[in-house]
Coordinates of C-alpha atoms in Angstrom, one line a residue:
X1 CA -0.8 14.1 29.7
X2 CA -4.4 13.3 30.2
X3 CA -4.9 9.9 31.6
X4 CA -8.6 9.8 32.2
X5 CA -11.7 11.4 30.9
X6 CA -15.2 11.4 32.0
X7 CA -18.3 13.6 31.2
X8 CA -20.6 14.2 34.1
X9 CA -24.2 12.9 33.8
X10 CA -25.5 16.0 32.0
X11 CA -22.4 16.4 29.8
X12 CA -21.9 20.0 30.9
X13 CA -18.6 19.1 32.6
X14 CA -15.7 17.0 31.5
X15 CA -13.2 15.9 34.1
X16 CA -9.7 14.8 33.2
X17 CA -6.9 13.5 35.4
X18 CA -3.2 13.6 34.6
X19 CA 0.2 12.1 35.4
X20 CA 1.0 14.8 37.9
X21 CA -2.1 14.0 40.1
X22 CA -4.1 17.1 38.9
X23 CA -7.7 17.1 38.0
X24 CA -8.8 19.6 35.4
X25 CA -12.5 20.1 34.9
X26 CA -13.8 21.7 31.7
X27 CA -17.2 23.4 31.5
X28 CA -19.3 23.7 28.3
X29 CA -20.0 27.3 27.4
X30 CA -23.6 28.4 27.5
X31 CA -25.2 29.4 24.2
X32 CA -25.2 33.2 23.6
X33 CA -27.8 35.0 21.4
X34 CA -25.2 36.7 19.2
X35 CA -23.0 33.6 18.7
X36 CA -25.3 30.5 18.6
X37 CA -22.6 28.3 17.1
X38 CA -20.3 28.8 20.1
X39 CA -22.3 26.4 22.2
X40 CA -20.2 23.3 22.8
X41 CA -16.9 24.9 23.5
X42 CA -15.4 23.6 26.7
X43 CA -13.3 25.9 28.8
X44 CA -11.3 25.3 32.0
X45 CA -13.7 25.5 35.0
X46 CA -11.6 24.2 37.8
X47 CA -8.1 22.8 38.4
X48 CA -6.9 21.2 41.6
X49 CA -4.2 18.9 42.9
X50 CA -6.0 15.6 43.8
X51 CA -3.1 13.4 44.7
X52 CA 0.5 14.0 45.8
X53 CA 3.5 11.6 45.4
X54 CA 3.9 9.5 48.5
X55 CA 6.4 6.9 49.8
X56 CA 5.5 3.6 51.2
X57 CA 8.3 3.1 53.8
X58 CA 7.3 -0.5 54.6
X59 CA 7.8 -1.6 51.0
X60 CA 10.3 1.1 50.0
X61 CA 8.1 1.9 47.1
X62 CA 7.2 5.2 45.6
X63 CA 3.4 5.7 45.2
X64 CA 2.9 7.7 42.1
X65 CA 0.4 10.6 42.1
X66 CA -1.0 9.9 38.7
X67 CA -4.7 9.6 38.5
X68 CA -5.9 6.2 37.3
X69 CA -9.7 6.8 37.2
X70 CA -12.2 9.6 37.7
X71 CA -15.9 8.9 38.3
X72 CA -18.7 11.5 38.7
X73 CA -21.5 11.1 41.2
X74 CA -24.9 12.1 40.0
X75 CA -25.7 15.7 40.9
X76 CA -28.0 16.1 43.9
X77 CA -27.6 19.8 44.6
X78 CA -25.7 22.8 43.4
X79 CA -22.3 21.2 44.1
X80 CA -20.6 18.5 42.1
X81 CA -19.0 15.4 43.5
X82 CA -16.4 13.2 41.9
X83 CA -14.2 10.3 42.9
X84 CA -10.5 10.2 41.8
X85 CA -8.0 7.5 42.5
X86 CA -4.3 6.9 42.1
X87 CA -2.8 3.4 42.6
X88 CA -3.6 3.3 46.3
X89 CA -6.0 5.9 47.6
X90 CA -9.5 7.0 46.5
X91 CA -10.7 10.5 47.2
X92 CA -14.1 12.1 47.1
X93 CA -14.0 15.7 46.0
X94 CA -16.7 18.4 46.3
X95 CA -16.6 21.1 43.6
X96 CA -18.7 24.1 44.4
X97 CA -19.2 27.7 43.2
X98 CA -19.1 30.9 45.4
X99 CA -20.2 34.2 43.9
X100 CA -21.1 36.1 47.2
X101 CA -19.2 36.9 50.3
X102 CA -20.5 37.9 53.7
X103 CA -19.6 41.4 55.0
X104 CA -20.2 43.0 58.3
X105 CA -18.9 40.6 60.9
X106 CA -19.4 41.6 64.5
X107 CA -16.2 40.2 66.1
X108 CA -13.8 40.9 63.2
X109 CA -13.1 43.9 61.1
X110 CA -13.2 43.9 57.3
X111 CA -9.6 42.6 57.1
X112 CA -10.4 39.6 59.3
X113 CA -8.6 40.9 62.4
X114 CA -10.3 40.4 65.7
X115 CA -11.9 43.6 67.1
X116 CA -11.5 44.7 70.7
X117 CA -14.7 43.4 72.4
X118 CA -14.9 46.6 74.5
X119 CA -15.2 48.7 71.4
X120 CA -18.2 46.7 70.0
X121 CA -21.2 48.9 70.9
X122 CA -23.8 47.7 68.4
X123 CA -24.8 44.6 66.6
X124 CA -24.3 44.4 62.9
X125 CA -26.4 42.3 60.6
X126 CA -24.0 40.7 58.0
X127 CA -24.9 41.1 54.4
X128 CA -24.0 39.0 51.3
X129 CA -22.1 41.1 48.7
X130 CA -21.5 39.8 45.1
X131 CA -18.0 38.8 44.2
X132 CA -16.2 37.3 41.3
X133 CA -17.1 33.7 40.8
X134 CA -14.8 31.3 42.6
X135 CA -14.8 27.5 42.0
X136 CA -13.6 25.7 45.1
X137 CA -12.6 22.0 45.2
X138 CA -12.5 20.5 48.7
X139 CA -11.6 16.9 49.6
X140 CA -14.6 15.5 51.5
X141 CA -13.4 11.9 52.1
X142 CA -10.2 10.0 51.7
X143 CA -10.5 6.2 51.4
X144 CA -7.0 4.8 52.0
X145 CA -5.1 1.7 53.1
X146 CA -7.4 -0.9 51.6
X147 CA -5.4 -2.1 48.5
X148 CA -2.1 -4.0 48.5
X149 CA -2.0 -3.9 44.7
X150 CA -2.6 -1.1 42.3
X151 CA -6.2 0.1 41.9
X152 CA -7.3 -0.2 38.3
X153 CA -11.0 0.6 38.5
X154 CA -13.6 2.5 40.6
X155 CA -17.3 2.3 39.9
X156 CA -20.2 4.2 41.6
X157 CA -23.2 2.0 42.4
X158 CA -26.7 2.9 41.2
X159 CA -27.8 3.2 44.8
X160 CA -25.4 6.2 45.1
X161 CA -24.5 5.1 48.6
X162 CA -21.7 2.7 47.7
X163 CA -18.9 2.3 45.2
X164 CA -16.3 -0.3 44.5
X165 CA -12.5 -0.2 43.9
X166 CA -10.7 -3.0 42.2
X167 CA -7.0 -4.0 42.1
X168 CA -5.2 -6.9 40.5
X169 CA -6.5 -9.5 43.0
X170 CA -9.3 -7.9 45.1
X171 CA -12.5 -5.8 44.8
X172 CA -13.7 -3.8 47.7
X173 CA -17.1 -2.3 48.4
X174 CA -17.2 1.1 50.2
X175 CA -19.9 3.2 51.7
X176 CA -19.4 6.9 50.9
X177 CA -19.9 7.8 54.5
X178 CA -17.3 5.4 55.9
X179 CA -13.6 5.8 55.1
X180 CA -11.9 3.5 57.6
X181 CA -13.3 0.2 56.4
X182 CA -14.4 -1.5 53.2
X183 CA -16.0 -4.8 52.5
X184 CA -14.0 -7.3 50.4
X185 CA -16.4 -8.7 47.8
X186 CA -13.9 -10.5 45.4
X187 CA -10.6 -12.1 46.3
X188 CA -8.8 -14.2 43.8
X189 CA -5.5 -14.2 45.5
X190 CA -4.2 -17.8 45.7
X191 CA -2.8 -19.2 48.9
X192 CA 0.5 -19.7 47.1
X193 CA 1.4 -16.7 44.9
X194 CA 3.4 -19.0 42.6
X195 CA 0.0 -20.5 41.5
X196 CA -1.2 -17.1 40.3
X197 CA -2.5 -17.4 36.8
X198 CA -4.8 -14.4 36.3
X199 CA -5.4 -10.9 37.5
X200 CA -8.5 -8.6 37.6
X201 CA -8.2 -6.0 34.9
X202 CA -11.4 -3.9 35.2
X203 CA -14.7 -3.9 37.2
X204 CA -18.0 -2.0 36.8
X205 CA -21.4 -1.9 38.5
X206 CA -24.6 -2.6 36.5
X207 CA -26.2 0.8 35.6
X208 CA -29.6 -0.1 37.2
X209 CA -29.3 -3.1 39.4
X210 CA -27.3 -2.2 42.5
X211 CA -26.5 -5.9 43.4
X212 CA -24.9 -6.8 40.1
X213 CA -21.4 -6.1 38.8
X214 CA -18.9 -7.5 36.3
X215 CA -15.1 -7.8 36.3
X216 CA -12.8 -8.9 33.6
X217 CA -9.5 -10.8 33.8
X218 CA -6.2 -11.1 32.1
X219 CA -7.3 -14.4 30.7
X220 CA -10.0 -12.8 28.5
X221 CA -12.9 -13.8 30.7
X222 CA -15.7 -11.8 32.2
X223 CA -17.5 -12.7 35.4
X224 CA -20.9 -11.4 36.4
X225 CA -21.5 -11.4 40.1
X226 CA -24.6 -11.0 42.3
X227 CA -24.0 -9.6 45.8
X228 CA -27.4 -11.1 46.9
X229 CA -26.1 -14.6 46.3
X230 CA -23.3 -14.5 48.9
X231 CA -21.2 -12.0 50.8
X232 CA -18.0 -13.0 49.1
X233 CA -18.6 -13.1 45.3
X234 CA -16.0 -15.7 44.6
X235 CA -18.6 -17.8 42.8
X236 CA -19.8 -15.8 39.8
X237 CA -23.3 -16.2 38.6
X238 CA -22.3 -15.9 34.9
X239 CA -19.1 -16.5 33.1
X240 CA -18.5 -15.1 29.6
X241 CA -15.7 -16.6 27.5
X242 CA -15.2 -17.1 23.9
X243 CA -13.5 -20.4 22.9
X244 CA -10.2 -19.8 21.2
X245 CA -9.9 -20.4 17.5
X246 CA -7.1 -23.0 17.3
X247 CA -6.0 -21.7 13.9
X248 CA -5.1 -18.3 15.5
X249 CA -3.1 -19.8 18.3
X250 CA 0.3 -18.2 18.8
X251 CA 2.9 -17.3 21.4
X252 CA 1.0 -14.0 21.9
X253 CA -2.5 -15.5 22.2
X254 CA -2.7 -15.2 25.9
X255 CA -1.3 -11.7 26.1
X256 CA -3.6 -10.2 23.5
X257 CA -6.7 -11.9 24.9
X258 CA -6.3 -10.0 28.2
X259 CA -9.2 -7.6 28.6
X260 CA -8.2 -4.0 29.3
X261 CA -11.7 -2.5 29.7
X262 CA -15.2 -3.6 30.4
X263 CA -18.3 -1.3 30.2
X264 CA -22.0 -1.9 30.6
X265 CA -24.3 -0.4 28.0
X266 CA -26.5 2.4 29.2
X267 CA -29.5 0.0 28.9
X268 CA -27.8 -2.6 31.1
X269 CA -28.5 -5.3 28.5
X270 CA -25.0 -5.6 27.0
X271 CA -21.4 -5.5 28.1
X272 CA -18.5 -4.3 25.9
X273 CA -15.0 -5.6 26.4
X274 CA -11.7 -4.4 24.8
X275 CA -8.8 -6.6 24.3
X276 CA -5.6 -5.8 22.4
X277 CA -7.0 -6.3 18.8
X278 CA -10.7 -6.3 19.2
X279 CA -13.8 -4.8 20.8
X280 CA -16.6 -7.4 21.7
X281 CA -20.2 -6.8 22.6
X282 CA -21.8 -9.5 24.8
X283 CA -25.4 -10.1 25.5
X284 CA -25.9 -10.7 29.3
X285 CA -28.1 -13.7 28.3
X286 CA -25.4 -15.4 26.3
X287 CA -22.2 -16.5 27.9
X288 CA -20.5 -18.7 25.3
X289 CA -19.6 -16.1 22.7
X290 CA -20.0 -12.4 22.0
X291 CA -22.8 -11.3 19.7
X292 CA -20.5 -8.8 18.0
X293 CA -16.8 -8.6 17.4
X294 CA -15.1 -5.6 15.8
X295 CA -11.5 -5.6 14.6
X296 CA -9.8 -2.4 15.9
X297 CA -6.4 -2.8 14.1
X298 CA -6.2 -6.3 12.6
X299 CA -3.2 -5.2 10.5
X300 CA -1.1 -5.4 13.7
X301 CA -1.4 -9.2 13.9
X302 CA 1.8 -9.5 11.8
X303 CA 3.6 -7.0 14.0
X304 CA 3.0 -8.6 17.4
X305 CA 6.6 -9.6 17.8
X306 CA 7.9 -6.0 17.6
X307 CA 5.0 -4.8 19.7
X308 CA 6.0 -7.3 22.4
X309 CA 9.6 -6.1 22.2
X310 CA 8.7 -2.5 22.7
X311 CA 6.1 -3.4 25.4
X312 CA 3.2 -1.9 23.4
X313 CA 1.4 -5.2 23.5
X314 CA 0.7 -4.5 27.2
X315 CA -1.0 -1.1 26.4
X316 CA -4.4 -0.9 28.1
X317 CA -7.0 0.6 25.7
X318 CA -10.4 1.7 26.9
X319 CA -13.7 1.7 25.1
X320 CA -16.9 3.7 25.4
X321 CA -20.6 3.6 24.2
X322 CA -22.4 6.6 22.8
X323 CA -25.5 7.8 24.6
X324 CA -27.9 5.5 22.8
X325 CA -25.6 2.4 22.8
X326 CA -25.6 2.4 19.0
X327 CA -22.0 3.4 18.3
X328 CA -18.8 2.3 20.1
X329 CA -15.5 4.1 20.2
X330 CA -12.0 3.0 21.1
X331 CA -8.4 4.1 20.5
X332 CA -5.5 2.8 18.5
X333 CA -1.9 3.9 17.6
X334 CA -0.7 6.8 15.5
X335 CA -3.3 9.0 17.3
X336 CA -6.0 7.0 15.5
X337 CA -9.3 6.2 17.1
X338 CA -12.1 3.9 15.8
X339 CA -15.8 4.1 15.7
X340 CA -18.2 1.2 15.0
X341 CA -21.8 1.7 14.2
X342 CA -23.7 -1.4 15.5
X343 CA -26.7 -0.9 13.3
X344 CA -25.2 -0.1 9.9
X345 CA -22.0 -2.1 10.6
X346 CA -20.0 0.8 9.2
X347 CA -16.8 1.7 10.9
X348 CA -14.4 4.6 10.5
X349 CA -10.8 5.5 11.6
X350 CA -10.2 9.1 12.6
X351 CA -7.1 10.9 13.7
X352 CA -6.6 13.2 16.6
X353 CA -3.7 15.4 15.7
X354 CA -2.5 19.0 15.7
X355 CA -2.9 19.3 11.9
X356 CA -6.6 18.6 11.8
X357 CA -7.6 20.2 15.0
X358 CA -8.3 23.7 13.8
X359 CA -11.6 24.9 15.1
X360 CA -14.5 23.6 12.9
X361 CA -12.1 21.5 10.7
X362 CA -13.8 18.4 9.4
X363 CA -12.1 15.1 10.3
X364 CA -11.1 13.0 7.3
X365 CA -11.3 9.2 7.6
X366 CA -7.9 7.5 7.6
X367 CA -7.0 4.2 6.0
X368 CA -4.1 1.9 6.8
X369 CA -2.8 -0.3 4.0
X370 CA -1.0 -3.6 4.5
X371 CA 1.7 -4.5 1.9
X372 CA 1.2 -4.1 -1.8
X373 CA 0.5 -0.7 -3.4
X374 CA -0.4 2.2 -1.3
X375 CA -3.0 4.7 -2.4
X376 CA -2.1 8.3 -1.9
X377 CA -4.5 8.9 1.0
X378 CA -3.5 5.7 2.9
X379 CA -0.8 5.3 5.5
X380 CA 1.4 2.2 5.5
X381 CA 1.3 -0.1 8.5
X382 CA 5.1 0.3 8.7
X383 CA 5.0 4.0 9.2
X384 CA 2.6 4.0 12.1
X385 CA 3.9 5.8 15.2
X386 CA 3.4 3.5 18.2
X387 CA 4.4 6.2 20.7
X388 CA 1.3 8.1 19.8
X389 CA -1.6 6.1 21.3
X390 CA -5.1 6.9 22.3
X391 CA -5.9 4.9 25.4
X392 CA -8.7 7.1 26.8
X393 CA -11.8 8.5 25.2
X394 CA -15.2 9.7 26.5
X395 CA -18.6 10.3 24.9
X396 CA -21.1 12.9 25.9
X397 CA -24.1 11.2 27.5
X398 CA -26.7 12.5 25.1
X399 CA -25.0 14.3 22.2
X400 CA -22.4 13.5 19.6
X401 CA -19.6 15.2 21.4
X402 CA -16.5 13.1 22.1
X403 CA -13.3 13.8 24.0
X404 CA -10.1 12.0 23.0
X405 CA -6.8 12.0 25.0
X406 CA -3.8 11.9 22.8
X407 CA -0.3 11.9 24.2
X408 CA -0.1 15.5 25.4
X409 CA -3.4 17.0 24.1
X410 CA -7.0 16.7 24.8
X411 CA -9.3 16.9 21.7
X412 CA -13.0 17.6 21.8
X413 CA -14.9 16.9 18.6
X414 CA -18.5 17.4 17.9
X415 CA -21.0 16.8 15.1
X416 CA -21.1 19.5 12.4
X417 CA -23.7 22.0 13.1
X418 CA -25.7 22.8 9.9

């Protein structure tokens, strides 16, 4: 099952990570003269095993191989670079193409066996011969042994020299060239673990200012930190929190206010956060409340008890912006995902399922009804399938192409071509 999705900076490639520690990269097909509408189909470009299962003998713990996050680095030459992480170890991978091979070695024969030096009478000039395209993935760096708790986020800095990795209690800053040490920039671990009241849930660098980053917490708060202010960013420079509406207070308030994802807008002016029931957009200049709140599946408010019992209330949904920051997308249950248009305030529920995934099928909006009479095209809140959840989605950086990870399938949808 696909656990993570990310388009690279041009949108030509889509990387996915799965439970088995594999990374699969899809490449968008080039437009051909005779089939102009085929542009936009993504085919497998490269598959490689990024992480293997390990065992921590000190703690007698199995370290799963599943990929928690993938992040592309901006492309600087013909090769592609990406970071992938499981719970403990971040790896930097280089993905490159080879379509030529050298022939005519002096010290080896064509099969690669060493030649007898006494038989070599003339110098050969090697030549490059064309061969079938090969895509090779090689691990360039392994950043290990820096996290006691599970890594939940990695984020590449806009200086392209550093990146950060965050776990429940700490955030570390790494230089891409240095694998054996990192710099601890946030540490919220209390001296006495019994006093622990919150954990870090996600962290991200500002898209343009390399000194600024945000991290979210299980208490529903967001802290903006500035690395120029002090080496250890324990004192945030901004603190975003919405006061709770006392009329909504319940046993589940604290759990559902935990933020599962935080994302800067491409412009760097806004941050978006996802909690269990809503998506919120915050203006960096206003800390006391979000400027926009979108209800993702408000009909689940009455179902929190059973969602708590089946552990779904702890699901971590992610959220993404489109390329122009005008539409946001996030997932829900029953293989539904939601889109909110920030300008028109219109929203839509779509379904990623086998039935409507025939090529060039048009997605029909879905509606969920609560109690009372059900119209024929609506689905009742009681018949939603909570085992089918869309936690991860991705949006092409410049076009209306989206990728949605359902339980065992990856769906890619795009705008209809007229």
